[in-house]
mmCIF file of C-alpha atoms and ligand atoms in Angstrom:
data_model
loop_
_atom_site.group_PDB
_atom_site.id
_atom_site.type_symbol
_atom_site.label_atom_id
_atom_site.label_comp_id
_atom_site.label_asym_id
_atom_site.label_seq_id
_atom_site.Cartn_x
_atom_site.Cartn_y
_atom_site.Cartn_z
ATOM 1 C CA UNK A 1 9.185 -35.024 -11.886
ATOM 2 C CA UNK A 2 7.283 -31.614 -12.569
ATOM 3 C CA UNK A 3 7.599 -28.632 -11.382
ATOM 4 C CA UNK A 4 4.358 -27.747 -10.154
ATOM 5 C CA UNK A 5 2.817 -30.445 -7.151
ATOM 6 C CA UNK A 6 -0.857 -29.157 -7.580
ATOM 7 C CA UNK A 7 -2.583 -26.412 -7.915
ATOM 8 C CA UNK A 8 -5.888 -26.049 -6.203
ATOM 9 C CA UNK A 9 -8.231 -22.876 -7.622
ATOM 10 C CA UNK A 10 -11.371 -21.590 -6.142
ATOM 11 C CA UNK A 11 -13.800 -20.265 -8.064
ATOM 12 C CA UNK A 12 -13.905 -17.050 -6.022
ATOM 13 C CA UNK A 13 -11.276 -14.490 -5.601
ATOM 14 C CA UNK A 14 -8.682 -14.062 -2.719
ATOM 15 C CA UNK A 15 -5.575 -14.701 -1.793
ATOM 16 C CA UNK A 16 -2.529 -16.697 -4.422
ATOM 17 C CA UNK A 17 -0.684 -19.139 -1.749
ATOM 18 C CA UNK A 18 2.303 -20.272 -3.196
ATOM 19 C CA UNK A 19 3.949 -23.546 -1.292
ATOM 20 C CA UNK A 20 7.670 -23.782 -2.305
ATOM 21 C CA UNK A 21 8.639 -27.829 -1.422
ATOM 22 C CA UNK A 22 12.156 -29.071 -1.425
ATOM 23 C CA UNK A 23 14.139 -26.027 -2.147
ATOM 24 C CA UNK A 24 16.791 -28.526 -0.128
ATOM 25 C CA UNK A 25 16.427 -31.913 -1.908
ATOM 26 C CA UNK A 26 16.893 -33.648 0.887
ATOM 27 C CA UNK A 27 14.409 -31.769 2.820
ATOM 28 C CA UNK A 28 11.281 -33.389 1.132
ATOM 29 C CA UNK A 29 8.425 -34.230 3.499
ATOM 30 C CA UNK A 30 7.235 -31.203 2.429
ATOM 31 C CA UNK A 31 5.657 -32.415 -0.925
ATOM 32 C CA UNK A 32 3.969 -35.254 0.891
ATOM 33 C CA UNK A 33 2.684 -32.259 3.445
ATOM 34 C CA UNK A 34 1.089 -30.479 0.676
ATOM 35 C CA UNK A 35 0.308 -33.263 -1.605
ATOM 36 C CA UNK A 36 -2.113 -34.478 1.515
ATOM 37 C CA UNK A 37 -3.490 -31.252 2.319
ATOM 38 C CA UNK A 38 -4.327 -30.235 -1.573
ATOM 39 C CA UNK A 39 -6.092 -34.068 -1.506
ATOM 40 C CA UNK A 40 -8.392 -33.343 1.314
ATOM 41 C CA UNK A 41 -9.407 -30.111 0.155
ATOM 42 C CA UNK A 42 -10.462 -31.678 -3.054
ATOM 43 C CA UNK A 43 -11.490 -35.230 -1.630
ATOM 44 C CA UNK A 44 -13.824 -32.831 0.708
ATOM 45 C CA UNK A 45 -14.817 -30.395 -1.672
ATOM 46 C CA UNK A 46 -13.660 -27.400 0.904
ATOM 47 C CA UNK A 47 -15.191 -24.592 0.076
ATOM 48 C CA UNK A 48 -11.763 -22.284 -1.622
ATOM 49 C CA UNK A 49 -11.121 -18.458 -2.069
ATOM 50 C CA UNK A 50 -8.228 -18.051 -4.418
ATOM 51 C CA UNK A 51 -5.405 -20.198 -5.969
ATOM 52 C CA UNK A 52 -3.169 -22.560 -4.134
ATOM 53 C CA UNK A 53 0.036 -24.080 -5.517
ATOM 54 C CA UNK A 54 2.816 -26.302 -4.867
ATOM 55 C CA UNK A 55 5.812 -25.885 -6.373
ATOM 56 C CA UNK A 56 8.984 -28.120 -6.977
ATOM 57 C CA UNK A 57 12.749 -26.407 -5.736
ATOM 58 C CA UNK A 58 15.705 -28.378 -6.599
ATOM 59 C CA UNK A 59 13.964 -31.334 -8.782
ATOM 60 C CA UNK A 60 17.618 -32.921 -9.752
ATOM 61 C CA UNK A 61 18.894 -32.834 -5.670
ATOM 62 C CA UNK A 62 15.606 -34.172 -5.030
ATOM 63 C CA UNK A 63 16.063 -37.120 -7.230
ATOM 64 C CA UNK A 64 19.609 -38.175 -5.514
ATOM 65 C CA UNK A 65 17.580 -36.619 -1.939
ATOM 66 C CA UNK A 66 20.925 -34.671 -1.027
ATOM 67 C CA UNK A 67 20.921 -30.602 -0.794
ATOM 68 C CA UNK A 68 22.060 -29.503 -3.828
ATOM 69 C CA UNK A 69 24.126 -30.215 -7.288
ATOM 70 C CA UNK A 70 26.463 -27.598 -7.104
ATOM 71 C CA UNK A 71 25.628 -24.576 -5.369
ATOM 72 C CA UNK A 72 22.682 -23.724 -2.316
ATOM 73 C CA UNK A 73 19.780 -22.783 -4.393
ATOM 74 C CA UNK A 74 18.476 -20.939 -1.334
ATOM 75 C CA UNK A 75 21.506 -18.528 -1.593
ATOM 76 C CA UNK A 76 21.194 -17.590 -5.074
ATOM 77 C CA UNK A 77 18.136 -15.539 -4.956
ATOM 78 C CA UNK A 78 20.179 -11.610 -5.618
ATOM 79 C CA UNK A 79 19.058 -9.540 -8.218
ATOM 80 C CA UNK A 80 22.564 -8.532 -9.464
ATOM 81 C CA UNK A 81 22.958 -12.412 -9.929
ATOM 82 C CA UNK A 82 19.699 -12.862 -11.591
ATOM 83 C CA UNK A 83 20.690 -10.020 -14.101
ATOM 84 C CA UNK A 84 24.280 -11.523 -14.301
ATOM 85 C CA UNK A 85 22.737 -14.976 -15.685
ATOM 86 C CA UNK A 86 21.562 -12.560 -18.974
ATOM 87 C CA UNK A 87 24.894 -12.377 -20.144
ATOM 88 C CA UNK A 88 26.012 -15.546 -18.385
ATOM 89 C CA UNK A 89 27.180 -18.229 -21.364
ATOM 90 C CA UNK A 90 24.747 -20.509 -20.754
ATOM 91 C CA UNK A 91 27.450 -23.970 -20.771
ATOM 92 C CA UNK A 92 28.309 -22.398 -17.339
ATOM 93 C CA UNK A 93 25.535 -22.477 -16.085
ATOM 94 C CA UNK A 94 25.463 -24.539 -13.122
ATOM 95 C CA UNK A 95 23.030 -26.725 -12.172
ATOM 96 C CA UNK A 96 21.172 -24.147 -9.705
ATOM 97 C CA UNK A 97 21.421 -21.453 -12.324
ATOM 98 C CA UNK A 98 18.855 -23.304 -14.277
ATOM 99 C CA UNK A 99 16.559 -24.852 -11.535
ATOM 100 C CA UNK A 100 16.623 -21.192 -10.000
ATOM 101 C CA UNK A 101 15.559 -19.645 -13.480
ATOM 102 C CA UNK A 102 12.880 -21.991 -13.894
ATOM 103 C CA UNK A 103 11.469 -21.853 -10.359
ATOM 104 C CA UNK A 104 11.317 -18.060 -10.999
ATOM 105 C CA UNK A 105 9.382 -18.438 -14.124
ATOM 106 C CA UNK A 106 7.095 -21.229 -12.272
ATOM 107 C CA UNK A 107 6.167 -18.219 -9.585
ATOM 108 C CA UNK A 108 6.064 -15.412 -12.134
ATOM 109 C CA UNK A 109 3.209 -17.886 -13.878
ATOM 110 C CA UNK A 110 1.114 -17.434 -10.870
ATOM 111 C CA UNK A 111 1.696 -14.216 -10.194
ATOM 112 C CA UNK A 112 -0.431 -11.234 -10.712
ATOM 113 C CA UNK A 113 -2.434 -8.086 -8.936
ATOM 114 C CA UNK A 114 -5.688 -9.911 -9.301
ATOM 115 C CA UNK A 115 -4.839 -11.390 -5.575
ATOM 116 C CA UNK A 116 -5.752 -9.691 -2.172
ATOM 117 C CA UNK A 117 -2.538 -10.328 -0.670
ATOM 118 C CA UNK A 118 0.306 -13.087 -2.556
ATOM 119 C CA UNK A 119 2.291 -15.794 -0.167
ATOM 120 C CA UNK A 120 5.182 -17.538 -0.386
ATOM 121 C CA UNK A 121 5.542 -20.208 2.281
ATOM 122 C CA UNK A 122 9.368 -21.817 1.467
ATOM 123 C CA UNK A 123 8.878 -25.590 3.958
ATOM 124 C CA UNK A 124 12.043 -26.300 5.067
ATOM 125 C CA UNK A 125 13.545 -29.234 7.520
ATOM 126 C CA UNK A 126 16.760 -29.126 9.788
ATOM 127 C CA UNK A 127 19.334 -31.112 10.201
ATOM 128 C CA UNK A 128 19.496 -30.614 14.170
ATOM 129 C CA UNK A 129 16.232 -31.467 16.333
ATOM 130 C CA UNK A 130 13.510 -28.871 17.560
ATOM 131 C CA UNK A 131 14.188 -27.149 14.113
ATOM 132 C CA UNK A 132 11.021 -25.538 14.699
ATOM 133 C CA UNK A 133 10.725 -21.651 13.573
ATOM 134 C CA UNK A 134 9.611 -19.840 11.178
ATOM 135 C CA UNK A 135 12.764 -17.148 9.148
ATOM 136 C CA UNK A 136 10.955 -13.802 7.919
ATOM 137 C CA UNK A 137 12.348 -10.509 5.845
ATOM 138 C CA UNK A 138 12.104 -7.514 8.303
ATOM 139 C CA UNK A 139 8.812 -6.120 9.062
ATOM 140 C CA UNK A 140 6.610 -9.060 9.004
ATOM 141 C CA UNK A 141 7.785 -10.364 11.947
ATOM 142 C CA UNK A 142 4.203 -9.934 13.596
ATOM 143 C CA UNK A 143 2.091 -10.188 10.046
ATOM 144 C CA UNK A 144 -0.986 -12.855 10.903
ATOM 145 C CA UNK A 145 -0.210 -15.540 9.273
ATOM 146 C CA UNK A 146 3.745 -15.787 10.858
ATOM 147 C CA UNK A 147 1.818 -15.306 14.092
ATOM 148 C CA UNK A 148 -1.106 -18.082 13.373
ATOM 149 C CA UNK A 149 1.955 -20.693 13.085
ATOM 150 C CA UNK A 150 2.700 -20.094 16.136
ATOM 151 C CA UNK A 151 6.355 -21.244 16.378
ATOM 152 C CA UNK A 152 9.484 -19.124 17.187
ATOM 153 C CA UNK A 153 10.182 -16.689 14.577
ATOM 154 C CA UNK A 154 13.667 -15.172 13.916
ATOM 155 C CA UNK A 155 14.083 -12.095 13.176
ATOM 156 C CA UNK A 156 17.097 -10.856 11.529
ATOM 157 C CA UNK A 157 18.724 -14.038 10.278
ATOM 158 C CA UNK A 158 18.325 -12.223 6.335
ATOM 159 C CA UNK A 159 20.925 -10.276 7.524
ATOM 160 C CA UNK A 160 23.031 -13.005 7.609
ATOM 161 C CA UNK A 161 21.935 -15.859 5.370
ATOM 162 C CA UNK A 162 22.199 -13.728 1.524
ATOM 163 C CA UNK A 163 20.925 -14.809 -1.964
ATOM 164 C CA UNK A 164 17.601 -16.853 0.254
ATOM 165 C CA UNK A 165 14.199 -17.355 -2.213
ATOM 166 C CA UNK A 166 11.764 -15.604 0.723
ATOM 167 C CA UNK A 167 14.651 -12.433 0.203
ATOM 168 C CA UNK A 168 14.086 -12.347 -3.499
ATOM 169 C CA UNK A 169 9.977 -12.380 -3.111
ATOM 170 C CA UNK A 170 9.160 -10.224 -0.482
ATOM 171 C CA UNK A 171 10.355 -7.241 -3.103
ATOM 172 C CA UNK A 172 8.284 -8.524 -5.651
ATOM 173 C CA UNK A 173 4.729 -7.918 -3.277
ATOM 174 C CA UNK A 174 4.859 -11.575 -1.534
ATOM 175 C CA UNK A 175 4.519 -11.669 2.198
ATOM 176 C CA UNK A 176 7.490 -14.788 2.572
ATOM 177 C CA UNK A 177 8.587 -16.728 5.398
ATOM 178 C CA UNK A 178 11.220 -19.794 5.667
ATOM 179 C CA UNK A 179 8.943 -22.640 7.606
ATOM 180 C CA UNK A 180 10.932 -24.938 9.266
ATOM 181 C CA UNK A 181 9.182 -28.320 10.194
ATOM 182 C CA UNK A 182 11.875 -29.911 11.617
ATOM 183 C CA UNK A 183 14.099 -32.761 12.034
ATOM 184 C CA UNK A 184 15.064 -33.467 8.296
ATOM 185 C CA UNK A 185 12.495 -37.246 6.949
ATOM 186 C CA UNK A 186 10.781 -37.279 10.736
ATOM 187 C CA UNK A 187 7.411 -37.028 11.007
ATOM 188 C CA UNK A 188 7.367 -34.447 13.496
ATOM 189 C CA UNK A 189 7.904 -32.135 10.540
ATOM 190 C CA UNK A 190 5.212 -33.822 8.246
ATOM 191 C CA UNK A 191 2.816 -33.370 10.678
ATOM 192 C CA UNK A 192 3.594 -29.920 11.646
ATOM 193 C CA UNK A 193 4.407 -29.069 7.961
ATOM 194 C CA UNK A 194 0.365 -30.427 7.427
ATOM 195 C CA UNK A 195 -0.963 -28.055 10.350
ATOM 196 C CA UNK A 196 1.342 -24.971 9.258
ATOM 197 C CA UNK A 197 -0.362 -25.506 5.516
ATOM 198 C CA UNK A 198 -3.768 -25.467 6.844
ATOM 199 C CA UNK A 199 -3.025 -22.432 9.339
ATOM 200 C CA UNK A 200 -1.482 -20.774 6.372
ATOM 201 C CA UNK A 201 -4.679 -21.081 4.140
ATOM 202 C CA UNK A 202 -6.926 -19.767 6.736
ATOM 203 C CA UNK A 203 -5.158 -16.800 7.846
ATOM 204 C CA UNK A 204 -4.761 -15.653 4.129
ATOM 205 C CA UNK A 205 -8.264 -15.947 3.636
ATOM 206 C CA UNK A 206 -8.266 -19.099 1.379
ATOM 207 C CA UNK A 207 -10.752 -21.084 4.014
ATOM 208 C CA UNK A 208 -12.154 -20.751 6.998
ATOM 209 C CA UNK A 209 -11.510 -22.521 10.302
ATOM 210 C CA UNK A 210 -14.597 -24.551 10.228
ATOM 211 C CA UNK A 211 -13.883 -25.750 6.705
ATOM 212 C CA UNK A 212 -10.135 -27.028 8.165
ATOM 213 C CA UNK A 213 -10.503 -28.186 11.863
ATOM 214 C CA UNK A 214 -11.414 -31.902 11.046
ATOM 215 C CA UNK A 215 -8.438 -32.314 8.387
ATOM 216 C CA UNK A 216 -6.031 -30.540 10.721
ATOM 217 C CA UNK A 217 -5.125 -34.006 12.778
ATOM 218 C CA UNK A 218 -1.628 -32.609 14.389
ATOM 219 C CA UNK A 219 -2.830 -28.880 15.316
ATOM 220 C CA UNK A 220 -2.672 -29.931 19.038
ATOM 221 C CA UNK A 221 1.220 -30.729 18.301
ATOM 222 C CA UNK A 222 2.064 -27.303 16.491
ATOM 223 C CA UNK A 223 0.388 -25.779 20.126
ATOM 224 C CA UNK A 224 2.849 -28.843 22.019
ATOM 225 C CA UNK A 225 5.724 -27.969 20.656
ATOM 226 C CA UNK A 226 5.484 -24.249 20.361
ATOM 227 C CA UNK A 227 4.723 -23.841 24.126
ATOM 228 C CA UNK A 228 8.216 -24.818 25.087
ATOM 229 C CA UNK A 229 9.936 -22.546 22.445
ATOM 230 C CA UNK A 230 10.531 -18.671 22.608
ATOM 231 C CA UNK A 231 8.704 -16.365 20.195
ATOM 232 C CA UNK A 232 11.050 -15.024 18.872
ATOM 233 C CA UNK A 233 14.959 -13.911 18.525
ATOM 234 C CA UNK A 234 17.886 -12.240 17.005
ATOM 235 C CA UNK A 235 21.050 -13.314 16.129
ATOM 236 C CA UNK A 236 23.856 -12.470 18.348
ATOM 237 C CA UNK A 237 26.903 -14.692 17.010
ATOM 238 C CA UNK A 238 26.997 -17.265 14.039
ATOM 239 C CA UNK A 239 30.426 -19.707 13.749
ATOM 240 C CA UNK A 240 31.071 -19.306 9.891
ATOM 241 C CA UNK A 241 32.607 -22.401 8.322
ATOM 242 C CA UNK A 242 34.659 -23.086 5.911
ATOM 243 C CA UNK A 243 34.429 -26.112 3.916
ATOM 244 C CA UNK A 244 38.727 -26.601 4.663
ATOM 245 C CA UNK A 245 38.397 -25.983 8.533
ATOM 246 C CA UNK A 246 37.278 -29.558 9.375
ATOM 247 C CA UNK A 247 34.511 -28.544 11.412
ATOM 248 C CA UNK A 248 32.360 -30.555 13.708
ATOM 249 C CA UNK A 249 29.607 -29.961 15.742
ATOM 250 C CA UNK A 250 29.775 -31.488 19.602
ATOM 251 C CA UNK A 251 27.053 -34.120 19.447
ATOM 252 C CA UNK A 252 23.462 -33.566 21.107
ATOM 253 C CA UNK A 253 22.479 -29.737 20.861
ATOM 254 C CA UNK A 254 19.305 -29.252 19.623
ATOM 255 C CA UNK A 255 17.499 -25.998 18.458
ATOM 256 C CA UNK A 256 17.183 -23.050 21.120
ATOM 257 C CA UNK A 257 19.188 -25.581 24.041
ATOM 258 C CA UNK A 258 20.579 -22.723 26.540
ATOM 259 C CA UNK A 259 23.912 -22.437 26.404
ATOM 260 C CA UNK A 260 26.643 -20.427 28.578
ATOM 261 C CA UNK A 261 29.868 -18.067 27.835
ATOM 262 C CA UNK A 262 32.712 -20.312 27.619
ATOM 263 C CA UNK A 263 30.765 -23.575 26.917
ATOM 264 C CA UNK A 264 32.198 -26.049 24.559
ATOM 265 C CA UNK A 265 30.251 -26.344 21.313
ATOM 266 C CA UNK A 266 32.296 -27.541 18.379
ATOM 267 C CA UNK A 267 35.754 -28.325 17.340
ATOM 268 C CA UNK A 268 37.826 -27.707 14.008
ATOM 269 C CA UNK A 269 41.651 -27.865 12.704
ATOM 270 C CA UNK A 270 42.207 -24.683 15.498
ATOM 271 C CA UNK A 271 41.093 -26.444 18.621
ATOM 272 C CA UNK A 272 37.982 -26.068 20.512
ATOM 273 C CA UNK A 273 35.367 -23.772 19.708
ATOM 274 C CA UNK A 274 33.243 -22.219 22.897
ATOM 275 C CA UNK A 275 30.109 -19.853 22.683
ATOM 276 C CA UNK A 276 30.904 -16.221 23.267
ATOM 277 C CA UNK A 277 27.635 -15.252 24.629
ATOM 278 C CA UNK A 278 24.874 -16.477 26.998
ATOM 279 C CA UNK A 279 21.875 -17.412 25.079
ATOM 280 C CA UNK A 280 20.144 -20.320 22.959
ATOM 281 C CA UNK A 281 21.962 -22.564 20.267
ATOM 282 C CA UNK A 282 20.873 -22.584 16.965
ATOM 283 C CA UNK A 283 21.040 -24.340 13.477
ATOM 284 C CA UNK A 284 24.024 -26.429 14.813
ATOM 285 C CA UNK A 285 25.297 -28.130 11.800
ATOM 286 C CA UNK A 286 24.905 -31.835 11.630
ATOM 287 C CA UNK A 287 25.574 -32.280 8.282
ATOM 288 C CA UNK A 288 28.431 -32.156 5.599
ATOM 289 C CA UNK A 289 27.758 -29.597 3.872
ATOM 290 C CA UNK A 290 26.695 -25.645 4.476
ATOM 291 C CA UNK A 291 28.701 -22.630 6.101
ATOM 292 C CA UNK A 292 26.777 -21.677 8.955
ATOM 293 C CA UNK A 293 28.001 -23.861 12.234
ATOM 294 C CA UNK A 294 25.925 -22.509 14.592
ATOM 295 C CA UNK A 295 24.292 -19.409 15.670
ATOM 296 C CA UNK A 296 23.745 -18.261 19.535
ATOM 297 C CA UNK A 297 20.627 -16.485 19.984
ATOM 298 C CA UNK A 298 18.620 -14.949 22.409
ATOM 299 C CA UNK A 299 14.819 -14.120 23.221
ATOM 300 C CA UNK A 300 13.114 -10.429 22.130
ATOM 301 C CA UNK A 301 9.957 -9.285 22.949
ATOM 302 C CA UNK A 302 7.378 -8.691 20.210
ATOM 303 C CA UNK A 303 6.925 -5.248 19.416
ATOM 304 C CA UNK A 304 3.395 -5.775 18.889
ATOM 305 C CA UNK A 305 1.559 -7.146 21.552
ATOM 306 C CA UNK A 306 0.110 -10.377 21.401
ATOM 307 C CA UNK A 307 -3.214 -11.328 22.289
HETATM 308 ZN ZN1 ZN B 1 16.381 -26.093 3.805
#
């Protein structure tokens, strides 16, 4: 397995797109998302500004499809760390250590001030259903290419998820966003993985809407889906877990389900575990691994008015 998916380069200049696929191994229909949307823009000959290019995460987790080897490679991403790995003897590495240090060198590559603007789209999938939404760094919240997705975007969960790739990035000149797709292998989250990519290219500037609308064969479910979701929210509560507390997750919530004060949501070793707010459930954990149980959330308004 390589590293780099594709690469598709026009032969005028614009915008570098960078598409960051299975940072999660088992969060992979990503790569067949942009493997079909880099084929139709060749198989068409769509007319390209600038450089797009997928990119590999955790190749090893992707081979054995589960998250990771030994430690979250989206929680890695801190520059003391980075520097740390300098003097770090290099047999302890682990096995994200290495797959992080070569990812970074696959981006650095690419990178340059040649570009009009630089993107980093990380695709993502959820372990919970209607994992829909889009995770940005502060201040890009209302940038036009979160808002041409269309889905709910979250504000502030940076604050509280440390170490992610789209952290790293955005201070090295990338506009970055976490795209969740949804439902982990469905194809609810190929298909709106597909759209997203094409909504992406065109609101950098790497094609035009013309060139896309006949490829894009699932925009009418990004709309669907996104009409029944918020547009965005904060973070008011998130159940950290501990891998000893034998947590588990009621079954049946999916992503932003209202929830009450005082309603039952999980259990662990200490009894029952009820939401302390009003608001939406997110990210409920339906899988073994990972330290977030769930988050509550609730509805903002967009400082910037939309259209
Ligand atoms: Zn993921």
């Amino acid at each position: 397995m390589d590293r780099v998916l594709g690469i598709v380069e026009g032969k005028e200049k614009g915008p570098l797109v960078i598409c960051v696929c299975a940072l999660h191994g088992n969060e992979q229909v990503s790569i067949r998302a942009f493997e079909r949307v880099c084929d139709a823009i060749n198989k068409h000959q769509i007319p390209f500004k600038g450089k797009f290019v997928g990119l590999l995460g955790n190749i090893e987790a992707v081979k054995l499809n589960q998250r990771f080897i030994d430690a979250d490679l989206n929680r890695v991403w801190e520059e003391e760390y980075i520097e740390y790995l300098k003097v770090k003897p290099k047999a302890e590495y682990t096995h994200e250590d290495r797959e992080m240090l070569e990812l970074k060198a696959a981006i650095a590559e690419h990178d340059s001030d040649d570009y009009d603007i630089k993107v980093i789209a990380d695709l993502h999938a959820t372990s919970s259903e209607n994992g829909n939404f889009i995770v940005v760094p502060p201040g890009i919240a209302d940038h036009a290419i979160i808002k041409a997705l269309h889905l709910p975007v979250v504000v502030d969960l940076d604050q509280y998820l440390i170490g992610t790739l789209l952290g790293y990035v955005v201070n090295h000149g990338f506009i970055s966003f976490a795209f969740e797709g949804g439902l982990i292998g469905s194809d609810q989250a190929l298909n709106l993985h597909i759209s997203g990519l094409w909504e992406i290219l065109e609101a950098a500037g790497c094609i035009t809407h013309n060139d896309h609308m006949n490829e894009d064969h699932y925009a009418n479910q990004l709309m669907e889906i996104s009409s029944e979701l918020p547009k965005q929210v904060k973070v008011l509560h998130r159940h950290w877990v501990e891998p000893t507390d034998g947590f588990k997750m009621k079954p049946g919530f999916v992503n932003f389900e209202r929830i009450n004060k005082g309603q039952l949501l999980a259990s662990d070793d200490a009894g029952d575990i009820y939401s302390p707010y009003d608001g939406m459930i997110f990210m409920p954990l339906y899988q073994d691994t990972g330290n977030d149980g769930f988050f509550v959330v609730e509805e903002v308004t967009s400082i910037v008015e939309t259209e």
